[in-house]
Amino acid sequence: MDTFGLIQLAELIYEYCGIDFFKNLSSLESKISDRLKELGLSCWEYGGYLRVEPKEWDKLIELITVNETYFFREENLLEEFQRVILPKYQGRTPDNPLRIWSAACSSGEEPYTLAILIEESGLFEAGAVEIIGSDIDKKVLEKARKGLYNKKSFSFRTMPKEILEKYFVSFGDEYRVKDSIRAMVDFRRLNLLDENIAEMIGEVDIIFCRNVLIYFDAKAINRVVDSLYKVLKVGGYLFLGHAETITGMNTGFETIYAPSTFYYRKGEKYPCRSMGY
């Protein structure tokens, strides 16, 4: 495949959503080769096709994004969320709900996990918590809204049996998330590089943006983190993946070290400082 065409396509992808393929063009090539054959286009021609057929971006995003996720991923962090963070917001009401944003939520396992943990906590009345799940990939969002997952799916690899029985309904070869849990989550399509994220999401108390920044370069990371900072209320919490860190990036987030994990809290705009307890 023509290297110039791949570089051009990598530039278009980077401008569109921040995913960096410049150091791994072979990976990009393998992800799009079948689609190019299907369309009968060269890589260089495909760049032009995206400009005249903007709906093709939906298909391309589906091909290049990694949607590996599962329920109760990174249990230490989730335990901290349920045991330490949620009690801080106890007393919220439907008129002043706790608002949580699961950014890059893929097929919905993360926001549904958060909803289950909130329900299990018993700290909130009905309607006192709003969860937003967003992703750039329309196809995975459709799956998320349905709340249907194959019984043999990777999604259930760490699912406690008692939780499965309590919050899921058997539906042929699939399990379906119970309606009461599904009702807690509002799924929206969103590009993390959008300039109007604040208008689309509104102010939130807690953000989960896990295993996303690893696909961005430093410039895109700073842009995304700045957007997260703007929508998060002062004193709110940001959870990243265990392999991601923004400590020392002068973002205005304080790093909080717990016994088995770490996460961030929004302070004012000044260099980060670490905190322990």
XYZ file of N, CA and C in Angstrom:
831
model
N 0.854 -1.202 0.000
C 0.000 0.000 0.000
C 0.882 1.242 0.000
N 0.402 2.274 -0.683
C 1.203 3.474 -0.854
C 1.374 4.243 0.456
N 2.649 4.446 0.821
C 2.981 5.068 2.102
C 2.462 6.501 2.176
N 2.566 7.233 1.067
C 2.091 8.612 1.062
C 0.597 8.660 1.384
N -0.163 7.738 0.782
C -1.606 7.691 1.037
C -1.921 7.377 2.486
N -1.136 6.468 3.080
C -1.331 6.125 4.490
C -1.040 7.316 5.402
N 0.034 8.036 5.100
C 0.377 9.212 5.896
C -0.725 10.261 5.792
N -1.230 10.456 4.567
C -2.315 11.414 4.371
C -3.550 11.013 5.180
N -3.867 9.716 5.165
C -5.026 9.232 5.914
C -4.802 9.376 7.418
N -3.577 9.076 7.862
C -3.252 9.239 9.282
C -3.425 10.695 9.712
N -3.074 11.624 8.834
C -3.249 13.044 9.146
C -4.728 13.400 9.278
N -5.555 12.872 8.379
C -6.994 13.136 8.441
C -7.606 12.586 9.725
N -7.190 11.372 10.099
C -7.704 10.746 11.321
C -7.291 11.548 12.542
N -6.038 11.983 12.550
C -5.526 12.762 13.689
C -6.305 14.072 13.842
N -6.549 14.742 12.728
C -7.288 16.003 12.772
C -8.733 15.781 13.224
N -9.298 14.644 12.847
C -10.706 14.372 13.143
C -10.940 13.964 14.592
N -10.098 13.066 15.109
C -10.388 12.537 16.444
C -9.163 12.379 17.348
N -7.974 12.754 16.875
C -6.796 12.750 17.729
C -6.055 11.431 17.826
N -6.581 10.356 17.225
C -5.891 9.069 17.298
C -4.633 9.123 16.436
N -3.517 8.696 17.005
C -2.205 8.852 16.374
C -1.730 7.532 15.773
N -1.707 7.474 14.425
C -1.197 6.294 13.721
C 0.142 6.549 13.046
N 0.727 7.717 13.263
C 1.930 8.079 12.518
C 3.096 7.127 12.766
N 3.172 6.575 13.972
C 4.269 5.655 14.288
C 3.888 4.197 14.066
N 2.686 3.966 13.590
C 2.226 2.589 13.381
C 1.330 2.511 12.154
N 1.886 2.922 11.014
C 1.117 2.926 9.769
C 0.688 1.521 9.357
N 1.492 0.517 9.716
C 1.141 -0.862 9.348
C -0.151 -1.295 10.032
N -0.371 -0.831 11.257
C -1.613 -1.140 11.962
C -2.797 -0.493 11.261
N -2.638 0.743 10.853
C -3.701 1.434 10.122
C -4.007 0.701 8.818
N -2.957 0.284 8.134
C -3.137 -0.435 6.871
C -3.958 -1.706 7.062
N -3.644 -2.477 8.091
C -4.359 -3.733 8.321
C -5.818 -3.493 8.690
N -6.107 -2.387 9.366
C -7.472 -2.088 9.796
C -8.372 -1.671 8.634
N -7.791 -1.036 7.599
C -8.620 -0.480 6.533
C -8.529 -1.240 5.210
N -7.645 -2.231 5.127
C -7.398 -2.887 3.833
C -8.663 -3.510 3.244
N -9.457 -4.200 4.057
C -10.672 -4.830 3.539
C -11.680 -3.795 3.058
N -11.770 -2.678 3.780
C -12.706 -1.626 3.380
C -12.291 -1.008 2.055
N -10.995 -0.816 1.846
C -10.518 -0.262 0.584
C -10.821 -1.208 -0.581
N -10.650 -2.514 -0.356
C -10.978 -3.497 -1.389
C -12.464 -3.462 -1.712
N -13.278 -3.338 -0.668
C -14.730 -3.292 -0.841
C -15.147 -2.091 -1.688
N -14.486 -0.952 -1.478
C -14.820 0.268 -2.213
C -14.080 0.375 -3.538
N -13.045 -0.437 -3.713
C -12.248 -0.363 -4.933
C -11.418 0.902 -5.018
N -10.917 1.356 -3.852
C -10.157 2.598 -3.800
C -8.750 2.354 -3.280
N -7.832 3.203 -3.701
C -6.497 3.200 -3.104
C -6.568 3.997 -1.806
N -5.544 3.900 -1.021
C -5.518 4.648 0.239
C -5.578 6.151 -0.036
N -4.844 6.601 -1.033
C -4.850 8.020 -1.385
C -6.240 8.457 -1.833
N -6.912 7.631 -2.639
C -8.264 7.949 -3.100
C -9.267 7.950 -1.943
N -9.012 7.107 -0.946
C -9.920 7.013 0.196
C -9.949 8.327 0.984
N -8.798 8.991 1.062
C -8.754 10.295 1.725
C -9.694 11.277 1.050
N -9.724 11.273 -0.274
C -10.647 12.134 -1.010
C -12.089 11.715 -0.818
N -12.299 10.408 -0.739
C -13.655 9.864 -0.539
C -14.238 10.346 0.789
N -13.412 10.385 1.832
C -13.874 10.853 3.138
C -14.311 12.312 3.084
N -13.678 13.085 2.220
C -14.028 14.502 2.122
C -15.379 14.717 1.443
N -15.720 13.866 0.497
C -16.991 14.041 -0.230
C -18.110 13.176 0.337
N -17.762 12.168 1.151
C -18.750 11.289 1.782
C -18.515 11.279 3.291
N -18.892 12.345 3.977
C -18.597 12.440 5.415
C -19.203 11.308 6.247
N -20.254 10.651 5.782
C -20.834 9.528 6.528
C -19.880 8.338 6.594
N -18.891 8.320 5.701
C -17.910 7.240 5.710
C -17.061 7.279 6.982
N -16.993 8.432 7.612
C -16.236 8.527 8.868
C -16.786 7.565 9.916
N -18.091 7.356 9.922
C -18.679 6.419 10.884
C -18.099 5.022 10.700
N -17.988 4.600 9.446
C -17.429 3.280 9.146
C -15.947 3.226 9.503
N -15.212 4.271 9.165
C -13.779 4.291 9.454
C -13.522 4.253 10.955
N -14.268 5.045 11.707
C -14.107 5.054 13.165
C -14.373 3.668 13.734
N -15.375 3.011 13.203
C -15.691 1.642 13.641
C -14.510 0.709 13.421
N -13.771 0.920 12.322
C -12.656 0.050 11.970
C -11.395 0.329 12.785
N -11.159 1.583 13.128
C -9.865 1.935 13.733
C -9.894 2.027 15.254
N -11.077 2.091 15.852
C -11.115 2.217 17.309
C -11.074 0.854 17.978
N -10.512 0.839 19.178
C -10.405 -0.389 19.964
C -11.518 -0.370 20.998
N -12.421 -1.342 20.920
C -13.590 -1.340 21.798
C -13.565 -2.478 22.812
N -12.371 -2.858 23.221
C -12.247 -3.895 24.246
C -12.625 -3.323 25.603
N -13.638 -3.882 26.202
C -14.073 -3.426 27.522
C -14.851 -4.545 28.184
N -15.073 -4.415 29.477
C -15.850 -5.431 30.180
C -16.378 -4.849 31.486
N -17.361 -5.516 32.060
C -17.953 -5.066 33.315
C -16.948 -5.196 34.462
N -16.990 -4.242 35.378
C -16.159 -4.248 36.589
C -14.661 -4.293 36.273
N -14.275 -3.529 35.249
C -12.868 -3.443 34.873
C -12.098 -2.598 35.879
N -10.914 -3.035 36.276
C -10.061 -2.365 37.259
C -10.816 -2.226 38.588
N -10.972 -3.348 39.249
C -11.811 -3.429 40.448
C -11.314 -2.541 41.591
N -10.004 -2.360 41.733
C -9.488 -1.514 42.811
C -9.974 -0.084 42.683
N -9.972 0.427 41.456
C -10.434 1.785 41.220
C -11.938 1.889 41.482
N -12.694 0.894 41.044
C -14.144 0.909 41.248
C -14.498 0.818 42.728
N -13.706 0.073 43.485
C -13.934 -0.021 44.925
C -13.716 1.344 45.576
N -12.691 2.063 45.128
C -12.429 3.402 45.639
C -13.588 4.339 45.299
N -14.092 4.221 44.088
C -15.231 5.028 43.645
C -16.445 4.790 44.544
N -16.742 3.527 44.807
C -17.940 3.205 45.586
C -17.751 3.492 47.078
N -16.584 3.153 47.618
C -16.364 3.229 49.064
C -16.023 4.639 49.541
N -15.223 5.373 48.715
C -14.708 6.667 49.169
C -15.410 7.853 48.496
N -15.609 7.771 47.190
C -16.113 8.926 46.449
C -17.626 9.085 46.560
N -18.382 8.028 46.333
C -19.840 8.159 46.335
C -20.401 8.741 47.643
N -19.907 8.328 48.825
C -20.462 8.910 50.058
C -20.313 10.420 50.153
N -19.343 10.992 49.429
C -19.174 12.443 49.451
C -20.366 13.162 48.821
N -21.102 12.453 47.983
C -22.225 13.059 47.261
C -23.579 12.595 47.796
N -23.553 11.857 48.881
C -24.805 11.409 49.479
C -25.673 12.620 49.831
N -26.958 12.500 49.578
C -27.851 13.617 49.840
C -28.253 14.368 48.584
N -27.627 14.047 47.449
C -28.060 14.647 46.190
C -29.504 14.222 45.902
N -30.223 15.092 45.217
C -31.635 14.852 44.922
C -31.871 14.957 43.417
N -33.053 14.571 42.941
C -33.356 14.742 41.510
C -33.252 16.193 41.052
N -33.437 17.129 41.967
C -33.308 18.545 41.611
C -31.847 18.989 41.547
N -30.974 18.252 42.187
C -29.536 18.543 42.181
C -28.782 17.217 42.092
N -28.893 16.546 40.942
C -28.356 15.182 40.850
C -26.835 15.124 40.776
N -26.295 13.991 41.188
C -24.893 13.663 40.955
C -24.759 13.332 39.482
N -23.885 14.041 38.784
C -23.730 13.837 37.336
C -22.363 13.203 37.058
N -22.379 12.065 36.377
C -21.173 11.300 36.075
C -21.075 11.122 34.565
N -19.895 11.359 34.019
C -19.669 11.196 32.580
C -18.684 10.055 32.354
N -19.128 9.038 31.630
C -18.265 7.952 31.177
C -17.865 8.254 29.733
N -16.701 8.872 29.566
C -16.225 9.270 28.238
C -15.603 8.056 27.537
N -15.852 7.940 26.238
C -15.372 6.791 25.461
C -15.866 5.493 26.091
N -17.176 5.390 26.253
C -17.788 4.281 26.992
C -17.923 3.004 26.181
N -17.590 3.053 24.886
C -17.687 1.875 24.023
C -19.097 1.281 24.075
N -19.210 -0.027 24.305
C -20.508 -0.706 24.233
C -21.286 -0.675 25.545
N -20.877 0.160 26.480
C -21.696 0.441 27.640
C -21.364 -0.260 28.936
N -20.374 -1.151 28.924
C -20.073 -1.891 30.141
C -19.674 -0.986 31.315
N -18.893 0.050 31.031
C -18.460 0.927 32.124
C -19.618 1.712 32.750
N -20.411 2.462 31.984
C -21.492 3.211 32.636
C -22.511 2.316 33.323
N -22.775 1.136 32.779
C -23.698 0.219 33.458
C -23.080 -0.304 34.765
N -21.782 -0.534 34.753
C -21.098 -0.931 35.991
C -21.245 0.155 37.051
N -21.033 1.406 36.647
C -21.172 2.518 37.591
C -22.597 2.595 38.136
N -23.572 2.387 37.267
C -24.970 2.417 37.697
C -25.252 1.313 38.713
N -24.700 0.132 38.480
C -24.893 -0.985 39.412
C -24.240 -0.675 40.759
N -23.029 -0.134 40.745
C -22.340 0.213 41.985
C -23.117 1.268 42.770
N -23.684 2.214 42.060
C -24.488 3.252 42.708
C -25.739 2.637 43.328
N -26.390 1.759 42.607
C -27.585 1.085 43.124
C -27.231 0.240 44.348
N -26.105 -0.453 44.274
C -25.667 -1.290 45.384
C -25.313 -0.468 46.625
N -24.864 0.766 46.414
C -24.459 1.594 47.549
C -25.644 1.976 48.425
N -26.824 2.097 47.829
C -28.008 2.486 48.586
C -27.975 3.918 49.094
N -27.123 4.750 48.511
C -26.935 6.112 49.012
C -27.851 7.145 48.365
N -28.495 6.769 47.258
C -29.217 7.777 46.487
C -30.651 7.346 46.193
N -31.545 8.319 46.236
C -32.929 8.048 45.855
C -33.036 7.990 44.334
N -34.139 7.477 43.847
C -34.351 7.369 42.400
C -34.277 8.749 41.751
N -33.534 8.847 40.648
C -33.413 10.096 39.923
C -32.360 11.044 40.439
N -31.651 10.652 41.494
C -30.656 11.540 42.088
C -29.278 11.398 41.444
N -29.149 10.486 40.487
C -27.879 10.285 39.785
C -28.146 10.246 38.276
N -27.355 10.987 37.529
C -27.406 10.959 36.068
C -26.050 10.501 35.541
N -26.061 9.488 34.674
C -24.830 8.992 34.066
C -24.912 9.223 32.567
N -23.888 9.865 32.016
C -23.792 10.068 30.570
C -22.704 9.144 30.035
N -23.042 8.340 29.059
C -22.056 7.508 28.378
C -21.860 8.035 26.968
N -20.642 8.361 26.597
C -20.399 8.911 25.256
C -19.321 8.119 24.535
N -19.416 8.114 23.220
C -18.397 7.481 22.384
C -18.485 8.088 20.996
N -17.410 7.957 20.244
C -17.384 8.469 18.874
C -17.951 7.460 17.881
N -18.027 6.193 18.295
C -18.435 5.093 17.422
C -19.940 4.846 17.547
N -20.694 5.145 16.485
C -22.145 4.986 16.516
C -22.569 3.539 16.720
N -21.822 2.603 16.145
C -22.217 1.196 16.211
C -22.167 0.675 17.637
N -21.110 0.980 18.374
C -21.025 0.488 19.755
C -22.053 1.182 20.646
N -22.403 2.419 20.321
C -23.430 3.111 21.092
C -24.799 2.452 20.905
N -25.069 1.968 19.703
C -26.320 1.248 19.460
C -26.398 0.003 20.334
N -25.283 -0.715 20.432
C -25.243 -1.895 21.298
C -25.429 -1.491 22.754
N -24.784 -0.408 23.153
C -24.880 0.045 24.540
C -26.322 0.368 24.915
N -27.014 1.051 24.038
C -28.402 1.428 24.329
C -29.293 0.197 24.496
N -29.032 -0.837 23.730
C -29.833 -2.059 23.840
C -29.547 -2.798 25.142
N -28.315 -2.709 25.624
C -27.948 -3.382 26.863
C -27.954 -4.892 26.750
N -27.677 -5.415 25.565
C -27.660 -6.855 25.316
C -26.232 -7.334 25.091
N -25.840 -8.409 25.811
C -24.476 -8.926 25.716
C -24.515 -10.449 25.676
N -23.768 -11.016 24.742
C -23.722 -12.468 24.607
C -23.239 -13.114 25.897
N -23.871 -14.221 26.260
C -23.545 -14.884 27.531
C -22.099 -15.374 27.586
N -21.519 -15.635 26.423
C -20.128 -16.095 26.382
C -19.161 -14.948 26.126
N -19.677 -13.734 26.205
C -18.883 -12.560 25.887
C -17.759 -12.328 26.885
N -16.703 -11.727 26.384
C -15.578 -11.256 27.185
C -16.056 -10.240 28.231
N -17.210 -9.628 27.966
C -17.737 -8.582 28.859
C -17.941 -9.060 30.283
N -18.181 -10.359 30.470
C -18.517 -10.884 31.793
C -17.341 -11.542 32.507
N -16.138 -11.291 32.044
C -14.967 -12.000 32.562
C -14.756 -11.811 34.061
N -15.135 -10.643 34.614
C -14.956 -10.401 36.053
C -16.285 -10.096 36.741
N -17.369 -10.504 36.131
C -18.685 -10.210 36.688
C -19.000 -11.111 37.880
N -19.227 -10.558 39.072
C -19.634 -11.381 40.213
C -20.968 -12.063 39.922
N -21.078 -13.335 40.262
C -22.277 -14.107 39.949
C -23.528 -13.490 40.545
N -23.419 -12.999 41.785
C -24.594 -12.432 42.444
C -25.066 -11.152 41.760
N -24.134 -10.386 41.188
C -24.484 -9.166 40.453
C -25.160 -9.529 39.137
N -24.634 -10.547 38.470
C -25.221 -11.007 37.218
C -26.672 -11.423 37.428
N -26.915 -12.170 38.476
C -28.265 -12.662 38.747
C -29.211 -11.542 39.170
N -28.675 -10.508 39.804
C -29.502 -9.432 40.343
C -29.842 -8.359 39.315
N -28.912 -8.076 38.396
C -29.095 -6.928 37.509
C -29.187 -7.265 36.024
N -29.211 -8.549 35.694
C -29.320 -8.954 34.295
C -30.438 -9.973 34.132
N -31.050 -9.962 32.955
C -32.132 -10.891 32.634
C -31.689 -11.775 31.479
N -31.894 -13.078 31.612
C -31.548 -14.009 30.532
C -32.458 -13.752 29.337
N -31.831 -13.660 28.155
C -32.564 -13.304 26.937
C -32.008 -14.152 25.794
N -32.377 -15.444 25.759
C -31.815 -16.360 24.762
C -30.345 -16.590 25.014
N -29.521 -16.307 24.017
C -28.069 -16.460 24.146
C -27.411 -15.236 24.775
N -28.244 -14.295 25.209
C -27.700 -13.046 25.740
C -28.260 -12.734 27.128
N -27.545 -11.841 27.814
C -28.048 -11.240 29.033
C -28.394 -9.791 28.718
N -29.498 -9.344 29.299
C -29.894 -7.949 29.106
C -29.861 -7.216 30.437
N -29.278 -6.014 30.416
C -29.230 -5.181 31.614
C -30.662 -4.815 32.004
N -30.980 -4.920 33.276
C -32.335 -4.618 33.726
C -32.705 -3.164 33.419
N -33.988 -2.950 33.157
C -34.469 -1.628 32.751
C -34.124 -0.541 33.767
N -34.180 -0.864 35.055
C -33.907 0.144 36.081
C -32.477 0.668 36.001
N -31.549 -0.189 35.583
C -30.145 0.219 35.413
C -29.963 0.959 34.099
N -30.581 0.457 33.053
C -30.472 1.115 31.744
C -31.022 2.532 31.800
N -32.070 2.730 32.599
C -32.702 4.051 32.694
C -31.794 5.091 33.334
N -30.757 4.646 34.020
C -29.842 5.579 34.692
C -28.812 6.174 33.737
N -28.697 5.601 32.526
C -27.624 6.002 31.610
C -28.198 6.628 30.339
N -27.655 7.759 29.969
C -28.016 8.455 28.736
C -26.813 8.394 27.798
N -26.966 7.703 26.667
C -25.856 7.543 25.729
C -25.906 8.626 24.653
N -24.729 9.196 24.361
C -24.618 10.263 23.369
C -23.369 10.065 22.514
N -23.475 10.399 21.228
C -22.293 10.357 20.369
C -21.498 11.636 20.569
N -20.187 11.473 20.778
C -19.345 12.638 21.052
C -17.906 12.348 20.676
N -17.289 13.289 20.010
C -15.870 13.257 19.666
C -15.129 14.053 20.733
N -14.165 13.448 21.395
C -13.459 14.120 22.488
C -12.671 15.341 22.033
N -12.513 15.518 20.721
C -11.857 16.716 20.215
C -12.856 17.800 19.829
N -14.156 17.545 19.995
C -15.165 18.566 19.713
C -14.905 19.808 20.562
N -15.126 20.961 19.978
C -14.905 22.213 20.709
C -16.087 22.586 21.594
N -17.238 21.939 21.377
C -18.433 22.309 22.134
C -18.834 21.243 23.149
N -17.845 20.533 23.697
C -18.122 19.491 24.679
C -18.871 20.052 25.886
N -18.489 21.229 26.329
C -19.134 21.818 27.503
C -20.627 21.981 27.286
N -21.017 22.394 26.090
C -22.433 22.564 25.788
C -23.145 21.225 25.662
N -22.442 20.217 25.156
C -23.049 18.902 24.923
C -23.196 18.093 26.212
N -22.279 18.277 27.145
C -22.268 17.476 28.368
C -22.805 18.251 29.562
N -22.446 19.509 29.672
C -22.797 20.291 30.858
C -21.843 19.972 31.996
N -21.982 20.644 33.111
C -21.089 20.416 34.246
C -21.337 19.044 34.861
N -20.249 18.374 35.228
C -20.355 17.060 35.853
C -19.517 17.018 37.127
N -19.849 16.054 37.995
C -19.137 15.898 39.261
C -17.986 14.906 39.173
N -18.143 13.894 38.312
C -17.154 12.812 38.197
C -17.013 12.444 36.727
N -15.775 12.208 36.295
C -15.510 11.757 34.924
C -14.689 10.479 34.951
N -15.119 9.503 34.181
C -14.319 8.317 33.881
C -13.894 8.430 32.419
N -12.584 8.475 32.194
C -12.053 8.525 30.825
C -10.881 7.551 30.771
N -11.206 6.272 30.801
C -10.183 5.241 30.996
C -9.746 4.599 29.685
N -8.440 4.413 29.568
C -7.839 3.704 28.431
C -8.166 4.370 27.097
N -8.135 5.701 27.115
C -8.382 6.495 25.910
C -7.129 7.282 25.531
N -6.523 7.928 26.519
C -5.385 8.809 26.255
C -4.185 8.066 25.685
N -4.126 6.759 25.881
C -2.998 5.982 25.362
C -2.938 5.987 23.837
N -4.028 6.379 23.177
C -4.051 6.407 21.712
C -3.752 7.792 21.151
N -3.495 8.777 22.036
C -3.265 10.149 21.614
C -1.812 10.547 21.830
N -1.359 11.550 21.071
C -0.045 12.124 21.341
C -0.190 13.238 22.380
N 0.927 13.840 22.761
C 0.920 14.830 23.850
C 0.004 16.012 23.548
N 0.004 16.460 22.300
C -0.826 17.609 21.924
C -2.309 17.285 22.089
N -2.722 16.124 21.593
C -4.132 15.732 21.691
C -4.527 15.465 23.141
N -3.605 14.867 23.917
C -3.889 14.608 25.334
C -4.171 15.917 26.062
N -3.333 16.918 25.828
C -3.534 18.212 26.483
C -4.869 18.836 26.101
N -5.237 18.666 24.855
C -6.510 19.223 24.387
C -7.692 18.527 25.050
N -7.629 17.203 25.125
C -8.714 16.436 25.744
C -8.795 16.732 27.239
N -7.638 16.712 27.911
C -7.628 16.949 29.357
C -8.151 18.343 29.677
N -7.843 19.316 28.833
C -8.354 20.664 29.047
C -9.883 20.685 28.955
N -10.448 19.922 28.015
C -11.904 19.830 27.895
C -12.516 19.160 29.118
N -11.862 18.105 29.609
C -12.355 17.428 30.811
C -12.337 18.383 31.997
N -11.280 19.161 32.093
C -11.146 20.128 33.191
C -12.291 21.136 33.160
N -12.641 21.587 31.961
C -13.656 22.636 31.828
C -15.043 22.147 32.250
N -15.384 20.894 31.976
C -16.734 20.419 32.302
C -16.834 19.881 33.729
N -15.693 19.591 34.348
C -15.709 19.041 35.701
C -15.830 20.169 36.730
N -16.722 19.998 37.684
C -16.887 20.992 38.736
C -15.635 21.037 39.618
N -15.366 22.187 40.188
C -14.244 22.312 41.117
C -14.448 21.327 42.265
N -13.406 20.554 42.573
C -13.501 19.523 43.595
C -13.968 18.192 43.054
N -14.328 18.144 41.744
C -14.781 16.898 41.126
C -13.632 15.953 40.842
N -13.963 14.726 40.489
C -12.962 13.657 40.358
C -12.851 13.140 38.926
N -11.624 12.842 38.526
C -11.318 12.277 37.214
C -10.616 10.942 37.399
N -11.149 9.903 36.756
C -10.543 8.573 36.791
C -10.030 8.216 35.401
N -8.733 7.930 35.315
C -8.117 7.454 34.075
C -7.788 5.973 34.215
N -7.301 5.365 33.132
C -6.876 3.973 33.193
C -5.594 3.822 33.993
N -5.316 2.608 34.445
C -4.151 2.394 35.319
C -2.829 2.664 34.609
N -2.834 2.644 33.262
C -1.600 2.888 32.514
C -1.500 4.331 32.036
N -2.394 5.177 32.471
C -2.410 6.564 32.016
C -2.127 7.505 33.188
N -1.428 8.588 32.913
C -1.169 9.571 33.963
C -1.085 10.963 33.365
N -1.574 11.939 34.116
C -1.418 13.337 33.725
C -0.691 14.099 34.831
N -0.155 13.366 35.794
C 0.590 13.985 36.886
C 1.778 14.766 36.323
N 1.922 16.002 36.766
C 3.039 16.823 36.319
C 2.809 17.560 35.022
N 1.581 17.512 34.475
C 1.299 18.150 33.189
C 0.772 19.572 33.330
N 0.751 20.110 34.550
C 0.268 21.478 34.771
C -1.167 21.645 34.284
N -2.025 20.691 34.652
C -3.399 20.676 34.181
C -4.381 21.281 35.173
N -3.990 21.440 36.420
C -4.913 21.892 37.444
C -5.547 20.743 38.202
N -5.199 19.509 37.852
C -5.697 18.333 38.572
C -4.696 17.926 39.656
N -5.186 17.656 40.839
C -4.381 17.114 41.925
C -4.394 15.594 41.835
N -3.265 14.976 42.038
C -3.190 13.517 42.035
C -3.466 12.995 43.440
N -4.401 12.080 43.544
C -4.741 11.467 44.823
C -4.285 10.013 44.810
N -3.438 9.651 45.734
C -2.941 8.286 45.831
C -3.693 7.542 46.925
N -4.401 6.499 46.522
C -5.084 5.610 47.457
C -4.195 4.376 47.640
N -4.498 3.499 48.605
C -3.657 2.323 48.838
C -3.452 1.437 47.608
N -4.441 1.350 46.708
C -4.319 0.403 45.602
C -4.576 1.025 44.231
N -4.702 2.341 44.177
C -4.953 3.000 42.902
C -4.628 4.484 43.032
N -4.799 5.241 41.970
C -4.658 6.691 42.037
C -5.638 7.318 41.051
N -5.996 8.562 41.327
C -6.939 9.265 40.459
C -6.723 10.756 40.679
N -7.623 11.596 40.186
C -7.368 13.034 40.177
C -8.570 13.822 40.690
N -8.277 14.993 41.248
C -9.320 15.905 41.684
C -9.054 17.275 41.087
N -10.116 17.937 40.674
C -9.954 19.249 40.053
C -9.732 20.318 41.098
N -8.599 21.015 40.969
C -8.346 22.197 41.763
C -8.451 23.409 40.866
N -7.875 24.521 41.283
C -7.807 25.684 40.413
C -6.675 25.466 39.410
N -6.553 26.343 38.429
C -5.569 26.150 37.356
C -4.174 26.486 37.850
N -3.496 25.479 38.342
C -2.114 25.652 38.781
C -1.429 24.303 38.651
N -0.081 24.253 38.699
C 0.607 22.976 38.533
C 0.100 21.931 39.533
N -0.009 20.698 39.057
C -0.513 19.613 39.902
C 0.373 19.415 41.122
N -0.234 19.021 42.201
C 0.531 18.570 43.368
C -0.071 17.258 43.821
N 0.733 16.412 44.343
C 0.274 15.098 44.738
C -0.292 15.132 46.154
N -1.280 14.266 46.393
C -1.897 14.164 47.711
C -1.982 12.705 48.105
N -1.878 12.440 49.363
C -2.040 11.082 49.847
C -2.968 11.080 51.044
N -3.427 9.931 51.406
C -4.237 9.839 52.628
C -4.184 8.422 53.154
